[in-house]
Coordinates of C-alpha atoms and ligand atoms in Angstrom, one line a residue:
X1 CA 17.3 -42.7 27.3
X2 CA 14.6 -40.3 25.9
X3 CA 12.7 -37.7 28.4
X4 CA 9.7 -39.3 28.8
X5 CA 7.8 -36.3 29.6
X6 CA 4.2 -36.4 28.0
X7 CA 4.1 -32.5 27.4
X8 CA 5.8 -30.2 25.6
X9 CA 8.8 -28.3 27.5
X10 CA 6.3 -25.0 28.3
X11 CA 7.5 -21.9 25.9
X12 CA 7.4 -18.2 27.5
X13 CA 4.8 -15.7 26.3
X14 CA 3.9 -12.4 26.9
X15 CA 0.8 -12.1 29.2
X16 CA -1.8 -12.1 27.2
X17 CA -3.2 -8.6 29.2
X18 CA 0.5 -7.2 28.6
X19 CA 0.4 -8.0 25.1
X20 CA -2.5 -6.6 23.5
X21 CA -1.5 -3.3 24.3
X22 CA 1.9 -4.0 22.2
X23 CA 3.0 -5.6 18.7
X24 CA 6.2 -7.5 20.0
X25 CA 6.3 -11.0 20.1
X26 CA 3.6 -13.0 21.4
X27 CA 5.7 -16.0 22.1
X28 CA 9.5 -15.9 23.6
X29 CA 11.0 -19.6 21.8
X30 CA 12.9 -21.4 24.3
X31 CA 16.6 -21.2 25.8
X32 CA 19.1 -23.3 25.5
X33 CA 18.3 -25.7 28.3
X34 CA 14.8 -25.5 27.5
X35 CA 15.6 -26.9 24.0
X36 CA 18.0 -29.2 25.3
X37 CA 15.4 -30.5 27.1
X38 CA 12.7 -31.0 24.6
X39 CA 14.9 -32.5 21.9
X40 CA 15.6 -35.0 24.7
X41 CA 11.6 -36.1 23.7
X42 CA 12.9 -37.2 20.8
X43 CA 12.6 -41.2 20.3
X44 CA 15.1 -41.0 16.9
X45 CA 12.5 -43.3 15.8
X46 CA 13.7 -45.7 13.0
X47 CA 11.4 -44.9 10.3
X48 CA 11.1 -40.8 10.9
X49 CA 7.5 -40.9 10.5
X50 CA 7.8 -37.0 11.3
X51 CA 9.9 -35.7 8.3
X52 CA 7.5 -37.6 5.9
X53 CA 5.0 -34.7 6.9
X54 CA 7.5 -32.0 6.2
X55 CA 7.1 -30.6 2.5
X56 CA 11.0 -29.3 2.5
X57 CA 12.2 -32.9 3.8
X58 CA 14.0 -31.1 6.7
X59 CA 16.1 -33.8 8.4
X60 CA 13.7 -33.7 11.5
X61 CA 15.5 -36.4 14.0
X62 CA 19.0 -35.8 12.9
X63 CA 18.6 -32.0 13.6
X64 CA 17.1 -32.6 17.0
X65 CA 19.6 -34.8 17.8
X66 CA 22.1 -32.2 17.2
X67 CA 20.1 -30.0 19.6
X68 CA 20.0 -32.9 22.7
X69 CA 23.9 -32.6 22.4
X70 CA 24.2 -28.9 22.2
X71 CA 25.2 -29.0 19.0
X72 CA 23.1 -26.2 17.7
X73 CA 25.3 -24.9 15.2
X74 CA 25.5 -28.0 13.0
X75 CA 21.3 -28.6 14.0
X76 CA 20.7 -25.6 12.2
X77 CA 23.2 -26.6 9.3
X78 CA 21.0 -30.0 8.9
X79 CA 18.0 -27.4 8.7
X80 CA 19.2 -25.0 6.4
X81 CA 20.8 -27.5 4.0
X82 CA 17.0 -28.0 2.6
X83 CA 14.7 -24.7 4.3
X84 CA 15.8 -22.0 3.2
X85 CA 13.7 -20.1 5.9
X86 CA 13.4 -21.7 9.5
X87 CA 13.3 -18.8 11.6
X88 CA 9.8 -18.1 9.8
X89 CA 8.8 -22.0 9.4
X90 CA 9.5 -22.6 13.0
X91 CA 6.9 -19.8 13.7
X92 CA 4.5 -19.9 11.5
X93 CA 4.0 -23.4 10.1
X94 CA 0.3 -25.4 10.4
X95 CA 3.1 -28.3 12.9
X96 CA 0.0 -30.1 14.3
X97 CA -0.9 -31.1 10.5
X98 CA 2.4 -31.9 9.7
X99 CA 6.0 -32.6 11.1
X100 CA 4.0 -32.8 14.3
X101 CA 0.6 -34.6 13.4
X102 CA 2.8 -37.5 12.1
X103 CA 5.2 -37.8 15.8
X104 CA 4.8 -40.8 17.7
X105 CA 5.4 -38.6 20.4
X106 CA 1.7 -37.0 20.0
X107 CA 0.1 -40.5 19.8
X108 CA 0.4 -40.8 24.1
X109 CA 0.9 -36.9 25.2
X110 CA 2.4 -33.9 23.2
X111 CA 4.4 -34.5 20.3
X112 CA 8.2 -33.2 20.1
X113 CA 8.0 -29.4 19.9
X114 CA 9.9 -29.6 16.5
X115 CA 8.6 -26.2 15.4
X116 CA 10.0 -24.7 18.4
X117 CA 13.2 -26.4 18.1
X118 CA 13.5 -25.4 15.0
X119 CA 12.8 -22.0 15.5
X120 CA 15.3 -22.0 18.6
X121 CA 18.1 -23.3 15.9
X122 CA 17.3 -20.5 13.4
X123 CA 17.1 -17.7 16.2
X124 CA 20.5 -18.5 18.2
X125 CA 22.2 -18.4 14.9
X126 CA 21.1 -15.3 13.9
X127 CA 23.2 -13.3 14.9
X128 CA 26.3 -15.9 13.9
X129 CA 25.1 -15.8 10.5
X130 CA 28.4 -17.5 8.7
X131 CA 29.7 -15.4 5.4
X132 CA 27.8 -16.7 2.7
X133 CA 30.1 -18.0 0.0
X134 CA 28.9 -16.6 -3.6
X135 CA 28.4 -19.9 -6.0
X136 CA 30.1 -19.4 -8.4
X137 CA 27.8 -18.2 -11.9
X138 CA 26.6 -20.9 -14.1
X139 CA 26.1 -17.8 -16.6
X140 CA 22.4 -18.6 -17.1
X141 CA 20.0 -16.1 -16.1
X142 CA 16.4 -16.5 -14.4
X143 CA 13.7 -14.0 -13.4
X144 CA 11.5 -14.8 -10.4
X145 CA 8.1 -13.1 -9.7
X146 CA 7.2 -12.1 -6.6
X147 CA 8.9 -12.3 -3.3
X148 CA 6.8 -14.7 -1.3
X149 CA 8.2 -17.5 0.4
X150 CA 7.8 -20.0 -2.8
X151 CA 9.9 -17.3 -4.9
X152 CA 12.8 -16.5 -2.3
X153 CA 13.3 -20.8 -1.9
X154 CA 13.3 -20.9 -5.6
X155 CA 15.4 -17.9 -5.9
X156 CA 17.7 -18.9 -2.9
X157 CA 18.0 -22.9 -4.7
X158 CA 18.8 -21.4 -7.8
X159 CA 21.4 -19.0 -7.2
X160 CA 22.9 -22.2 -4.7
X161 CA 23.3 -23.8 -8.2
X162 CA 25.3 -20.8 -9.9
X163 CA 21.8 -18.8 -11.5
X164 CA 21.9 -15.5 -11.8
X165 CA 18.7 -14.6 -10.4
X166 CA 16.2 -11.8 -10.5
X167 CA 13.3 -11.0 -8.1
X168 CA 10.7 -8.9 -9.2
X169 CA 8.5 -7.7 -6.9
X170 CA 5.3 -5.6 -7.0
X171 CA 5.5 -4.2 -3.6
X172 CA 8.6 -1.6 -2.2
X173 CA 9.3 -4.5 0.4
X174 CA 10.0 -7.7 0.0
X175 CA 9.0 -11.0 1.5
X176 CA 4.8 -11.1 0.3
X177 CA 2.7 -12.4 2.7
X178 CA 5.3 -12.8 5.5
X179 CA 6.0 -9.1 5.1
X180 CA 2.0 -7.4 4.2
X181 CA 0.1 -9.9 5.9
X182 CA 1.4 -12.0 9.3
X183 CA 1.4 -9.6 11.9
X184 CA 4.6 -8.3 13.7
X185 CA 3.3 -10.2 17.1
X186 CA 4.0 -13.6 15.5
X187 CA 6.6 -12.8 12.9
X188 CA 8.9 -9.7 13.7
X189 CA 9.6 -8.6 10.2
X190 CA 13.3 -8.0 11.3
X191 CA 13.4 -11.8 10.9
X192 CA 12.1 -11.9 7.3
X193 CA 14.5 -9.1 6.6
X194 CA 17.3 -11.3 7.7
X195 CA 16.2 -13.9 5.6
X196 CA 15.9 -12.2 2.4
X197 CA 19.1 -10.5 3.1
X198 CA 20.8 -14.1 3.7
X199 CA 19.8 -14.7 -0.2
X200 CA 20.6 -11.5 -1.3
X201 CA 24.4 -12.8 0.0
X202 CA 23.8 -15.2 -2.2
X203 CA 24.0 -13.3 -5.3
X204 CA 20.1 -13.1 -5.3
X205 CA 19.0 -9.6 -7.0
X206 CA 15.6 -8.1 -5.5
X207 CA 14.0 -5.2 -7.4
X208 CA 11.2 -4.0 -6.0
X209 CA 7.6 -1.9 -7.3
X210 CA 8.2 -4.0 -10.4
X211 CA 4.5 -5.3 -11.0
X212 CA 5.2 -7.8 -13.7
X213 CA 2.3 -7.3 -15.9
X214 CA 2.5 -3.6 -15.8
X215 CA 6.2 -2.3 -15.5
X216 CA 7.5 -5.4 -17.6
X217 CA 5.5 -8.6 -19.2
X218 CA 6.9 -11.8 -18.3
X219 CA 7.6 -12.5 -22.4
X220 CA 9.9 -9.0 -21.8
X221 CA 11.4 -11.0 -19.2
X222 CA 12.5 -13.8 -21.5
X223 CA 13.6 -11.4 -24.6
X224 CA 15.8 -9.8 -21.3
X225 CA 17.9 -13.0 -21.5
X226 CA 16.0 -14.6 -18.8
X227 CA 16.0 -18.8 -19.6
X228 CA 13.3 -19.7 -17.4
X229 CA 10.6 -17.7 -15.2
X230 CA 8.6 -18.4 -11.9
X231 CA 5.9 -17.2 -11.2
X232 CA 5.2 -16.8 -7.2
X233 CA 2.9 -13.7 -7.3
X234 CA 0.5 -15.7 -4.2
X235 CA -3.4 -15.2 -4.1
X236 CA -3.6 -11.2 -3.2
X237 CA -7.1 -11.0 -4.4
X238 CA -9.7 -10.3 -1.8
X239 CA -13.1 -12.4 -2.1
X240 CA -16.1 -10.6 -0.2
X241 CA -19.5 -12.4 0.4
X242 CA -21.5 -10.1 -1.9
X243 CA -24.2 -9.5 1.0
X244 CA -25.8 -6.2 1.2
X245 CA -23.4 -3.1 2.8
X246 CA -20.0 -4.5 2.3
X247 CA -19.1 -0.9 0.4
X248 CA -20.1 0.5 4.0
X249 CA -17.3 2.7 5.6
X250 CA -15.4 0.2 7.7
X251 CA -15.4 -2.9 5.8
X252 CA -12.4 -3.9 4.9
X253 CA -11.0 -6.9 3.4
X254 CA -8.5 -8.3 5.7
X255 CA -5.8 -8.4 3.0
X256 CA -6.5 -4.4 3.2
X257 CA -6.8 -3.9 6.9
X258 CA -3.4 -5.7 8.2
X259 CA -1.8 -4.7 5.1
X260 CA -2.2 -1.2 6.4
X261 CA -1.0 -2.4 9.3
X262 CA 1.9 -4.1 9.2
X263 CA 3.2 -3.1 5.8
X264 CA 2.3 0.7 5.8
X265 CA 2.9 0.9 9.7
X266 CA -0.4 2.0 10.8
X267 CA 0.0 0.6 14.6
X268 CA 3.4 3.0 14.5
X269 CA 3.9 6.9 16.2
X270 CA 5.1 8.7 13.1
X271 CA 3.2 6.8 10.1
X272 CA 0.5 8.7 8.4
X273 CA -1.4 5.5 7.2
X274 CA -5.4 6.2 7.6
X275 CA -6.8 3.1 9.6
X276 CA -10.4 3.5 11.5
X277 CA -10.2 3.5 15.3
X278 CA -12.5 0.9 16.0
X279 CA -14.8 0.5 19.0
X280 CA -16.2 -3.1 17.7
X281 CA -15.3 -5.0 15.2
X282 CA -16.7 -8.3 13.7
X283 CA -13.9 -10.3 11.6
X284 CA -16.2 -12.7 9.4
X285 CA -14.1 -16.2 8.5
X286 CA -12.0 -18.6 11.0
X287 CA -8.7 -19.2 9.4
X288 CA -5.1 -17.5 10.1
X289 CA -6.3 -14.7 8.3
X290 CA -9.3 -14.2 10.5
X291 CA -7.1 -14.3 13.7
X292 CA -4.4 -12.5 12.7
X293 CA -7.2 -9.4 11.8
X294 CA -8.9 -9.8 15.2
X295 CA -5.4 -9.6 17.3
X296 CA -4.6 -6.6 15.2
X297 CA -8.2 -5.0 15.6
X298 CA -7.7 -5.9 19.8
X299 CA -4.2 -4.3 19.3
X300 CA -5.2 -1.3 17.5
X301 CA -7.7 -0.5 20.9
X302 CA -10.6 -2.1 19.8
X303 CA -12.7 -2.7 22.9
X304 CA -15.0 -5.8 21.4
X305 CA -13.7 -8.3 18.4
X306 CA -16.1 -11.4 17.3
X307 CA -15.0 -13.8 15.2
X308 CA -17.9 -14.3 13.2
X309 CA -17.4 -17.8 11.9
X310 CA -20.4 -20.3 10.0
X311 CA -19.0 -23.7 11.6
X312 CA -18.3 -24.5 14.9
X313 CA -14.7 -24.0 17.3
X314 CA -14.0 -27.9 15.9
X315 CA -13.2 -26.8 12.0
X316 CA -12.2 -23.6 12.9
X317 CA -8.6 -23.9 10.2
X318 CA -6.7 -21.3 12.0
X319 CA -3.5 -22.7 13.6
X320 CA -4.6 -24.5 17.0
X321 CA -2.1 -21.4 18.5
X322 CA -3.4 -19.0 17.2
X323 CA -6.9 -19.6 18.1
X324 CA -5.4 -20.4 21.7
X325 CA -3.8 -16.8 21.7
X326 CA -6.7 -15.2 20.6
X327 CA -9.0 -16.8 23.2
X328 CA -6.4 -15.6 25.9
X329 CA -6.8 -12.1 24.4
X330 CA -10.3 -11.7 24.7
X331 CA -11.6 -12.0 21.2
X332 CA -15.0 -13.5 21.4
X333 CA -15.7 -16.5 19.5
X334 CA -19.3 -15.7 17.7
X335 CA -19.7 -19.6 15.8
X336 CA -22.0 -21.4 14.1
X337 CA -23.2 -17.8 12.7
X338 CA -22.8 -16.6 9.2
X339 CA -23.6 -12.2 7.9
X340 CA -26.4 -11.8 6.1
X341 CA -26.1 -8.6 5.8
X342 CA -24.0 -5.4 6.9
X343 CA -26.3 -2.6 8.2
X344 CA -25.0 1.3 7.9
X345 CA -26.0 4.2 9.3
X346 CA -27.0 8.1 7.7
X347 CA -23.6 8.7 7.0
X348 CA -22.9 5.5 5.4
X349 CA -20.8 4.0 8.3
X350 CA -21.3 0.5 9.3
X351 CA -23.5 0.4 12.2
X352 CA -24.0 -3.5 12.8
X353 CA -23.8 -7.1 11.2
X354 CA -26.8 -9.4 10.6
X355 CA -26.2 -12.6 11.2
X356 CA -28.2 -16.1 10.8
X357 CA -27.4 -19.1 13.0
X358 CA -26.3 -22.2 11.9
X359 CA -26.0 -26.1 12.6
X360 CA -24.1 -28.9 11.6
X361 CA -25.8 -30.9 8.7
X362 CA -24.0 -33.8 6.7
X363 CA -20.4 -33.9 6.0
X364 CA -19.7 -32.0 2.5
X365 CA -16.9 -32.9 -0.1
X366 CA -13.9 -31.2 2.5
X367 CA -15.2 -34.4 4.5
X368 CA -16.7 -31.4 7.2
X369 CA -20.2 -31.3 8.1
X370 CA -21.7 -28.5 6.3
X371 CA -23.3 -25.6 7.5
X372 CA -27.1 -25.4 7.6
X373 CA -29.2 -21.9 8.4
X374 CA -31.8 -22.0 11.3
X375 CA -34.5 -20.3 9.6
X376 CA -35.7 -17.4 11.5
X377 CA -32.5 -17.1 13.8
X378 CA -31.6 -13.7 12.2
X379 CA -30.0 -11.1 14.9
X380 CA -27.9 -8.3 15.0
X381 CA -24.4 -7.9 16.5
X382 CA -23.3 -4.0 16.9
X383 CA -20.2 -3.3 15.5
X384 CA -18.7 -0.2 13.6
X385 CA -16.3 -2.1 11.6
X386 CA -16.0 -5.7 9.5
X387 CA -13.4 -7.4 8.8
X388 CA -13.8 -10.2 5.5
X389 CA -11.6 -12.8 6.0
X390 CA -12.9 -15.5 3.8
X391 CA -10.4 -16.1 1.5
X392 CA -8.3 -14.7 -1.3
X393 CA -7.7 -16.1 -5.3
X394 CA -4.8 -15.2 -7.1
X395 CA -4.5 -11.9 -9.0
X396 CA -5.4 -12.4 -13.0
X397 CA -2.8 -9.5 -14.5
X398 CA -0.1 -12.2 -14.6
X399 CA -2.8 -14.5 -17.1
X400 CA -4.6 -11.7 -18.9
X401 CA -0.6 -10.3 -19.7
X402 CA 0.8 -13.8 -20.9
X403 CA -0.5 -15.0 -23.9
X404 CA -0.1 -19.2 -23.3
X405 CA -0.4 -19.1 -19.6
X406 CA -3.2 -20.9 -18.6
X407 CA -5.8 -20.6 -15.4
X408 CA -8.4 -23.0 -13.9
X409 CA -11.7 -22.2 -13.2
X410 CA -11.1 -20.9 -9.5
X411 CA -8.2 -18.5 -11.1
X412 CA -5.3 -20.4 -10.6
X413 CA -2.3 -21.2 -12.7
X414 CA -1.8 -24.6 -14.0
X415 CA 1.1 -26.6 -13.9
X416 CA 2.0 -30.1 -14.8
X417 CA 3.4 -32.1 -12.1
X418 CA 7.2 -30.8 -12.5
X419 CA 5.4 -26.9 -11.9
X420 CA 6.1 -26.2 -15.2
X421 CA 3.0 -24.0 -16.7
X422 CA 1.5 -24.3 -19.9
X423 CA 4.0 -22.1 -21.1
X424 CA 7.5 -23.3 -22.2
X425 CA 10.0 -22.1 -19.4
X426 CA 7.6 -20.8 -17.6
X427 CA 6.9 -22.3 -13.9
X428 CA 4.9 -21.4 -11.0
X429 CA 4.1 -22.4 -7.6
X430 CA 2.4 -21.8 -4.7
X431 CA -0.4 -19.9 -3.7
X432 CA -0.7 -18.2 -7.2
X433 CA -1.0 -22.3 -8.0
X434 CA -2.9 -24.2 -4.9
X435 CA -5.3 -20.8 -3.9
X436 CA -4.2 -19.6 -0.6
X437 CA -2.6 -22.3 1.2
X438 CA 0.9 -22.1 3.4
X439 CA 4.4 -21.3 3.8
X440 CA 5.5 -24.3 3.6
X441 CA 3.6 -25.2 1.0
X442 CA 4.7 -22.4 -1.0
X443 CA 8.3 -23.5 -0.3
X444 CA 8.2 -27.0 -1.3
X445 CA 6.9 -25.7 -4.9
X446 CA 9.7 -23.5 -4.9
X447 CA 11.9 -25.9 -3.9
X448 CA 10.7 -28.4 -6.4
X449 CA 10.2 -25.2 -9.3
X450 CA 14.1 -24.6 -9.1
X451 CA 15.2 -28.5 -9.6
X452 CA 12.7 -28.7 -12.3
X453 CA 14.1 -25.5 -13.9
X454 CA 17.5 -26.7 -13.7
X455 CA 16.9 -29.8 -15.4
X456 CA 14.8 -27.7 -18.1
X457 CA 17.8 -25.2 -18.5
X458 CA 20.7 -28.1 -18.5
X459 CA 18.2 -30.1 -21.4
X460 CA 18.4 -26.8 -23.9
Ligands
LIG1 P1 2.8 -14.6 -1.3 O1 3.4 -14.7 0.0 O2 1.4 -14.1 -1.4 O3 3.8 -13.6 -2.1 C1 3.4 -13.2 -3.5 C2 4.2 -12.0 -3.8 O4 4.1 -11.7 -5.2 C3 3.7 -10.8 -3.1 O5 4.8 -10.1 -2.5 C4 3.0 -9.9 -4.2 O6 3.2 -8.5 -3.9 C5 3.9 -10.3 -5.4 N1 3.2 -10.2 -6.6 C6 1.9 -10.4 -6.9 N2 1.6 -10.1 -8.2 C7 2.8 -9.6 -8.7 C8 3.1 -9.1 -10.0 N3 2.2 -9.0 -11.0 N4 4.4 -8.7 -10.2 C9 5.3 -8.8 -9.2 N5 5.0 -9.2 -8.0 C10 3.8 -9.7 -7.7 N6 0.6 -19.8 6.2 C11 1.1 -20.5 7.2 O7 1.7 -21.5 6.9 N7 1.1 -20.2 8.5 C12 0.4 -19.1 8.9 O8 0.4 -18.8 10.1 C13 -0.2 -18.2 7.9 N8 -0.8 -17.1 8.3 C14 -1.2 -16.2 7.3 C15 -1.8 -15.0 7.7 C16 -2.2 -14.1 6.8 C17 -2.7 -12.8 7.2 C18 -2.2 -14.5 5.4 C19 -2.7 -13.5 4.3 C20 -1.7 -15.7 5.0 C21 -1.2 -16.6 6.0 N9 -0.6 -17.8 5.6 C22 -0.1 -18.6 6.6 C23 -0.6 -18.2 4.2 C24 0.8 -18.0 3.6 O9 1.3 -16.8 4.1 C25 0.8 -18.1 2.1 O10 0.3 -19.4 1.8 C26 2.1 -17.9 1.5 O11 2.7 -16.7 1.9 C27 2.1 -18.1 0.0 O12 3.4 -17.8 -0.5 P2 3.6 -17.4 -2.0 O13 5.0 -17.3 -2.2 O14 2.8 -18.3 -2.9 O15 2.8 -15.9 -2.1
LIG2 FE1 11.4 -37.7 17.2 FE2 8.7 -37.5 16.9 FE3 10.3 -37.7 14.7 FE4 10.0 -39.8 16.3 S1 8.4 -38.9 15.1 S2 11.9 -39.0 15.4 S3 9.9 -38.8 18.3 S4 10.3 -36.0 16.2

């Protein structure tokens, strides 16, 4: 008989006054008992409604089931036999819009915590990582670009199948976005380490400050014996509003600013990495992005962070936790406002942000009510640093260096509906595909990439 409990089993966290004065963890996962007790939620239902919103068809009720029995050894088998990354999944995925917007559980109450579970599975085996067994090489070689999470699942499927695979990253660490960009607080990067390194067991070969493009052309990776190529090189590119001021001292782009961060170490004793010390600081945009900078900003001693955002706290895209964790850690919430302008002082240095209110007009193609200015609402907010988080595009070396490869308007590559790209052997997926989009996302292309690739290989 299921738990019928309408919440989630509570998780631990640090306090939130505790934890902005740190970069550990924000959020503890749950012990054994406590997962125990959750997968006892689980209703097994007979159709698995939840595992049709999982892009890597993880097993969702079978593994959970595993968990109720304290089985979590062959749960996290289930898992791994089709996500090649759960300990980051079961932190970082968008749940609430997909294994856990589609549980039944949800419909009355809380749905299962299957993110947590999953991230309990991944987490008490880390340390009891099995020896990887080396498949056996197919003698066909394949080069991957980039090391985001869509290139290490297409890497890690591939070399499962017997490739000998090549990652070629542009970065001296790999992992993309889940190494540059999500903060330490939410994903230590001792996990993603432990990932990659999991792959590398595999047979999977990393070489890093490789900028494909530059260092080698992705035609010099097929005359290197290379059968196929995928491209995963994500959506690096900053966008900025072009307002007046944004070449002020302290604007940065928020790919910039955490990069600094959490790549280059700037939050560390010891790491030489130039970051301003702000005393306010407006992040302008209301997705992951957005919250990830403001946390950082409140972490890095920033005494006031807005989240400068043009719709309201209802369409705010950010993960639902995130925005929860942010609220507990002070960041103000400045909606329904949109910059104008960024206003500097003698020296050049941003002084404050101009900012026009807004208010919900008609619904707009995304099916969310659009914006509309208040005329005359125009006011300052003092700040010495902004933060643009309003989205990223994918970087165009990889296109203006590949004769055949084509874009679409917005930048991206195009690929038919097996992610092959309109060159022959040549695949791609994720963001550097969709625009900036998600981790799981970025997998399931992977995922699909290296079946396609196989096939495409095995037809020569
Ligand atoms: P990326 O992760 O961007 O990796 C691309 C890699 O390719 C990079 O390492 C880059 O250096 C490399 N590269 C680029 N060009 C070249 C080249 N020419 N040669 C060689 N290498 C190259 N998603 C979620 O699901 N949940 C979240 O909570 C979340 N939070 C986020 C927070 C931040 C701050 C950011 C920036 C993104 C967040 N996302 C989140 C989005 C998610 O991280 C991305 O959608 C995902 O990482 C895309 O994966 P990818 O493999 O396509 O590319
Ligand atoms: Fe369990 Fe929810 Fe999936 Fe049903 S929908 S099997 S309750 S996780």
């Amino acid at each position: 008989m299921a738990d019928m409990s309408l919440n989630k089993t509570p998780i631990t966290e640090q306090p939130p006054q505790e934890r902005i004065c740190n970069f550990k963890e924000v959020t503890l996962g749950y012990t054994a008992d406590e997962a125990m007790k959750e997968a006892g939620r689980c209703l097994n239902c007979k159709n698995k409604p939840c595992t049709t919103g999982c892009p890597v068809n993880v097993r969702i009720p079978d593994f959970i089931a595993k968990v109720a029995e304290g089985k979590f050894e062959e749960a996290y088998d289930i898992i791994k036999s089709t996500n090649a990354l759960p300990a980051v999944c079961g932190r970082v995925c968008p749940q609430e819009n997909q294994c856990e917007g589609k549980c039944v559980r949800g419909i009355k109450g809380e749905p299962v915590g299957i993110g947590r579970l999953e991230r309990f599975c991944a987490d008490y085996m880390m340390d009891k990582q099995k020896q990887t067994v080396k498949p056996v090489s197919n003698g066909h070689k394949v080069a991957v670009v980039g090391s985001g999470p869509s290139s290490l699942t297409a890497a890690g499927d591939l070399a499962k199948l017997g490739y000998e695979v090549t990652v070629y990253e542009a970065f001296h660490t790999a992992g993309g976005v889940l190494m540059y960009g999500i903060p330490e607080f939410r994903l230590p990067k001792e996990i993603v380490r432990k990932e990659i390194k999991a792959l590398e067991d595999l047979g999977v070969k990393i070489m890093t400050n490789m900028v494909i493009g530059k260092v080698l052309s992705v035609d010099e990776l097929i005359e290197m014996g290379n059968e196929a190529v995928f491209i995963g090189s994500g959506a690096g590119l900053p966008r900025f509003m072009g307002i007046e001021g944004e070449s002020l001292i302290g604007v940065y782009s928020a790919n910039e600013y955490l990069t600094r961060i959490n790549l280059m170490k700037a939050y560390k004793d010891g790491y030489e990495t130039p970051i301003l010390q702000s005393e306010s600081v407006a992040v302008v945009g209301g997705g992951n992005v957005a919250m990830d900078s403001a946390r950082s900003a409140k972490r890095m001693g920033a005494k006031n962070v807005y989240i400068v955002y043009r719709r309201s706290m209802d369409e705010l895209p950010a993960r639902k936790e995130e925005v929860h964790h942010a609220m507990q850690e002070g960041i103000e919430f400045k909606v329904l406002n949109n910059p104008v302008r960024i206003i500097g002082d003698e020296n050049d240095r941003v002084k404050s942000i101009e900012v026009v209110s807004m208010e919900l007009g008609e619904p707009d193609e995304s099916g969310r009510r659009s914006p509309v200015e208040i005329k005359g609402s125009e006011h300052t907010i003092d700040v010495d640093t902004v933060i643009m988080a309003i989205g990223t595009s994918p970087n165009p070396l990889i296109k203006k260096t590949t004769p055949g490869l084509e874009t679409n308007k917005r930048g991206c590559l195009v690929v038919d509906e097996a992610n092959a790209t309109t060159k022959d052997g040549v695949y791609a997926g994720g963001d550097a595909v969709t625009g900036a989009a998600t981790v799981i996302l970025a997998m399931g292309a992977g995922k699909k990439a290296a079946a396609e690739i196989d096939k495409y290989i095995k037809s020569k």
